[in-house]
Coordinates of N, CA and C in Angstrom, one line a residue:
K26 N -99.5 184.1 59.3 CA -98.8 183.5 58.1 C -97.6 184.2 57.8
V27 N -96.5 183.5 57.4 CA -95.3 184.1 57.0 C -95.4 184.6 55.6
L28 N -95.1 185.9 55.3 CA -95.3 186.4 54.0 C -94.0 186.5 53.3
T29 N -92.9 186.9 54.0 CA -91.6 187.1 53.3 C -90.5 187.0 54.4
L30 N -89.3 186.9 53.9 CA -88.1 187.0 54.7 C -87.2 188.0 54.1
A31 N -86.9 189.1 54.8 CA -86.1 190.2 54.3 C -85.1 190.6 55.3
W32 N -84.0 191.3 54.7 CA -82.9 191.7 55.5 C -83.2 193.1 56.1
M33 N -82.9 193.4 57.3 CA -83.0 194.7 57.9 C -81.7 195.1 58.6
N34 N -81.4 196.4 58.6 CA -80.3 196.9 59.3 C -80.8 197.9 60.3
R35 N -80.0 198.5 61.1 CA -80.4 199.5 62.1 C -81.3 200.6 61.5
E36 N -80.8 201.1 60.4 CA -81.5 202.2 59.7 C -82.9 201.8 59.3
S37 N -83.1 200.6 58.7 CA -84.4 200.1 58.2 C -85.3 199.8 59.4
L38 N -84.8 199.3 60.4 CA -85.6 199.0 61.6 C -86.1 200.3 62.2
A39 N -85.2 201.3 62.4 CA -85.6 202.6 62.9 C -86.6 203.3 62.1
K40 N -86.5 203.2 60.7 CA -87.4 203.8 59.8 C -88.8 203.1 59.9
T41 N -88.7 201.8 60.0 CA -90.0 201.0 60.2 C -90.7 201.4 61.5
A42 N -90.0 201.5 62.6 CA -90.6 201.8 63.8 C -91.1 203.2 63.8
A43 N -90.4 204.2 63.2 CA -90.9 205.6 63.1 C -92.1 205.8 62.2
T44 N -92.1 205.1 61.1 CA -93.2 205.3 60.1 C -94.4 204.4 60.2
G45 N -94.2 203.2 60.8 CA -95.3 202.2 60.9 C -95.4 201.5 59.5
E46 N -94.5 201.6 58.6 CA -94.5 200.9 57.4 C -93.1 200.2 57.2
A47 N -93.2 199.0 56.7 CA -92.0 198.1 56.6 C -91.0 198.7 55.6
H48 N -89.7 198.8 56.1 CA -88.6 199.2 55.3 C -87.5 198.2 55.5
Y49 N -86.8 197.8 54.5 CA -85.8 196.8 54.5 C -84.5 197.3 53.9
W50 N -83.4 196.5 54.1 CA -82.2 196.9 53.4 C -81.9 195.9 52.3
S51 N -81.7 196.4 51.1 CA -81.4 195.6 49.9 C -79.9 195.4 49.9
R52 N -79.5 194.2 50.1 CA -78.1 193.9 50.0 C -77.5 194.0 48.6
S53 N -78.4 193.6 47.6 CA -77.9 193.7 46.2 C -77.8 195.1 45.7
R54 N -78.8 196.0 46.1 CA -78.8 197.4 45.6 C -78.1 198.3 46.6
K55 N -77.8 197.8 47.7 CA -77.1 198.5 48.8 C -77.8 199.8 49.1
R56 N -79.1 199.7 49.4 CA -79.9 200.8 49.8 C -81.1 200.4 50.6
L57 N -81.7 201.3 51.3 CA -82.9 201.2 52.0 C -84.1 201.2 51.0
W58 N -85.1 200.3 51.3 CA -86.2 200.3 50.4 C -87.5 200.1 51.2
K59 N -88.6 200.8 50.9 CA -89.9 200.6 51.5 C -90.6 199.5 50.8
K60 N -91.1 198.5 51.5 CA -91.9 197.5 50.9 C -93.1 198.1 50.2
G61 N -93.3 197.9 48.9 CA -94.4 198.4 48.2 C -94.1 199.8 47.5
E62 N -92.8 200.2 47.5 CA -92.5 201.5 46.9 C -92.7 201.5 45.4
Q63 N -92.6 200.4 44.8 CA -92.9 200.3 43.3 C -94.3 199.7 43.0
S64 N -94.6 198.7 43.8 CA -95.9 198.0 43.5 C -97.1 198.6 44.1
G65 N -96.9 199.4 45.2 CA -98.0 200.0 46.0 C -98.5 199.1 47.0
N66 N -97.9 197.8 47.1 CA -98.4 196.9 48.1 C -97.6 197.0 49.4
V67 N -97.9 198.1 50.1 CA -97.2 198.5 51.3 C -97.5 197.6 52.5
Q68 N -96.5 197.3 53.4 CA -96.8 196.6 54.6 C -96.9 197.5 55.8
T69 N -98.1 197.6 56.3 CA -98.4 198.4 57.5 C -98.1 197.6 58.7
V70 N -97.2 198.1 59.6 CA -96.7 197.3 60.7 C -97.7 197.4 61.9
R71 N -98.1 196.2 62.4 CA -99.0 196.1 63.5 C -98.3 195.8 64.8
E72 N -97.1 195.1 64.7 CA -96.4 194.7 65.8 C -94.9 194.4 65.4
I73 N -94.0 194.7 66.3 CA -92.6 194.4 66.1 C -92.1 193.5 67.3
R74 N -91.6 192.3 67.0 CA -91.1 191.4 68.0 C -89.6 191.1 67.8
L75 N -89.0 190.8 68.9 CA -87.6 190.4 68.9 C -87.4 189.0 69.5
D76 N -86.6 188.1 68.8 CA -86.5 186.7 69.3 C -85.6 186.7 70.6
C77 N -85.5 185.5 71.2 CA -84.8 185.3 72.5 C -83.3 185.6 72.4
D78 N -82.7 185.4 71.2 CA -81.3 185.7 71.0 C -81.0 187.1 70.6
E79 N -82.1 187.9 70.4 CA -82.1 189.3 70.0 C -81.3 189.5 68.7
D80 N -81.5 188.5 67.8 CA -80.9 188.7 66.4 C -81.9 188.5 65.3
V81 N -83.1 188.3 65.6 CA -84.2 188.2 64.6 C -85.3 189.1 65.0
V82 N -85.8 189.9 64.0 CA -87.0 190.8 64.2 C -88.1 190.2 63.4
L83 N -89.3 190.1 64.0 CA -90.5 189.6 63.4 C -91.5 190.8 63.3
L84 N -91.9 191.1 62.0 CA -92.9 192.1 61.9 C -94.3 191.4 61.6
R85 N -95.3 191.8 62.4 CA -96.7 191.4 62.0 C -97.2 192.6 61.2
V86 N -97.7 192.3 60.0 CA -98.1 193.4 59.1 C -99.5 193.1 58.6
E87 N -100.0 194.2 58.1 CA -101.2 194.2 57.2 C -100.7 194.4 55.8
Q88 N -100.9 193.4 55.0 CA -100.3 193.5 53.6 C -101.2 194.2 52.7
G89 N -100.8 195.4 52.2 CA -101.6 196.1 51.2 C -101.7 195.4 49.9
G90 N -102.9 195.4 49.3 CA -103.1 194.7 48.1 C -103.1 193.2 48.1
G91 N -102.8 192.7 49.3 CA -102.8 191.2 49.5 C -101.7 190.5 48.9
I92 N -100.7 191.3 48.3 CA -99.6 190.7 47.6 C -98.3 191.1 48.3
A93 N -97.5 190.1 48.8 CA -96.2 190.4 49.4 C -95.1 190.1 48.5
C94 N -95.3 189.1 47.6 CA -94.2 188.6 46.7 C -94.1 189.3 45.4
H95 N -92.9 189.5 44.9 CA -92.7 190.1 43.6 C -93.2 189.2 42.4
T96 N -93.6 188.0 42.8 CA -94.2 187.1 41.7 C -95.7 187.3 41.6
G97 N -96.2 188.2 42.4 CA -97.7 188.5 42.4 C -98.5 187.6 43.3
R98 N -97.8 186.9 44.2 CA -98.5 186.0 45.1 C -98.6 186.7 46.5
H99 N -99.5 186.1 47.3 CA -99.7 186.6 48.7 C -98.5 186.5 49.5
S100 N -97.8 185.4 49.4 CA -96.6 185.1 50.2 C -95.4 184.7 49.3
C101 N -94.2 185.0 49.7 CA -93.0 184.5 49.0 C -92.8 183.0 49.2
F102 N -93.5 182.4 50.2 CA -93.3 181.0 50.5 C -94.5 180.3 49.8
F103 N -94.6 180.3 48.5 CA -95.7 179.7 47.7 C -95.4 178.3 47.2
Q104 N -94.3 177.7 47.6 CA -93.9 176.4 47.2 C -93.7 175.5 48.4
K105 N -94.2 174.3 48.4 CA -93.9 173.4 49.5 C -93.4 172.0 48.9
L106 N -92.6 171.4 49.8 CA -92.1 170.1 49.4 C -93.1 169.0 49.7
D107 N -93.5 168.3 48.6 CA -94.5 167.2 48.7 C -94.0 166.0 48.0
N108 N -93.7 165.0 48.8 CA -93.1 163.7 48.3 C -91.9 163.9 47.5
G109 N -91.0 164.8 48.0 CA -89.7 165.0 47.3 C -89.7 166.0 46.1
R110 N -90.9 166.6 45.9 CA -91.0 167.5 44.8 C -91.6 168.9 45.3
W111 N -91.1 169.9 44.7 CA -91.6 171.3 45.0 C -92.8 171.5 44.3
V112 N -93.9 171.9 45.0 CA -95.2 172.1 44.4 C -95.7 173.5 44.7
T113 N -96.2 174.2 43.7 CA -96.7 175.6 43.9 C -98.1 175.4 44.5
V114 N -98.3 176.1 45.7 CA -99.5 175.9 46.4 C -100.3 177.3 46.6
E115 N -99.8 178.3 46.0 CA -100.5 179.6 46.0 C -100.6 180.1 44.6
P116 N -101.8 180.6 44.2 CA -101.9 181.2 42.9 C -101.3 182.6 42.8
I117 N -101.1 183.0 41.5 CA -100.7 184.3 41.2 C -102.0 185.2 41.3
I118 N -101.9 186.2 42.2 CA -103.1 187.1 42.4 C -103.1 188.1 41.3
R119 N -101.9 188.6 40.9 CA -101.8 189.6 39.9 C -100.5 189.5 39.1
D120 N -100.6 189.5 37.8 CA -99.4 189.4 37.0 C -98.3 190.4 37.4
P121 N -97.1 190.0 37.7 CA -96.1 191.0 38.0 C -95.8 192.0 37.0
K122 N -96.1 191.7 35.7 CA -95.9 192.7 34.6 C -96.8 193.9 34.8
E123 N -98.0 193.6 35.3 CA -99.0 194.6 35.6 C -98.6 195.4 36.8
I124 N -98.1 194.7 37.8 CA -97.7 195.4 39.1 C -96.6 196.3 38.9
Y125 N -95.6 195.9 38.2 CA -94.4 196.7 38.1 C -94.3 197.5 36.8
A126 N -95.4 197.6 36.0 CA -95.4 198.4 34.8 C -95.5 199.9 35.0
R127 N -95.8 200.3 36.2 CA -96.1 201.7 36.5 C -94.9 202.6 36.3

């Protein structure tokens, strides 16, 4: 199942490979960040794959806490198009106010 789509640069990919935990590059904050550094919902990397054009990296992860999305859901892809309307198809597992109140 696809949990999230995030940006990586060379540094974040190297740190991910070295630590076994997913690290990404925040384009808005202009810094490296570890998935789960605030929420505790760390992504433990099980496998790293590269696509045929060698421009997309896929991480197979074990999602800590079962929550990958900052909205408190399992996946960032919690909406689907159904008869021309976006429908929420995944419940909130934990209120984001509780997750990020630490």
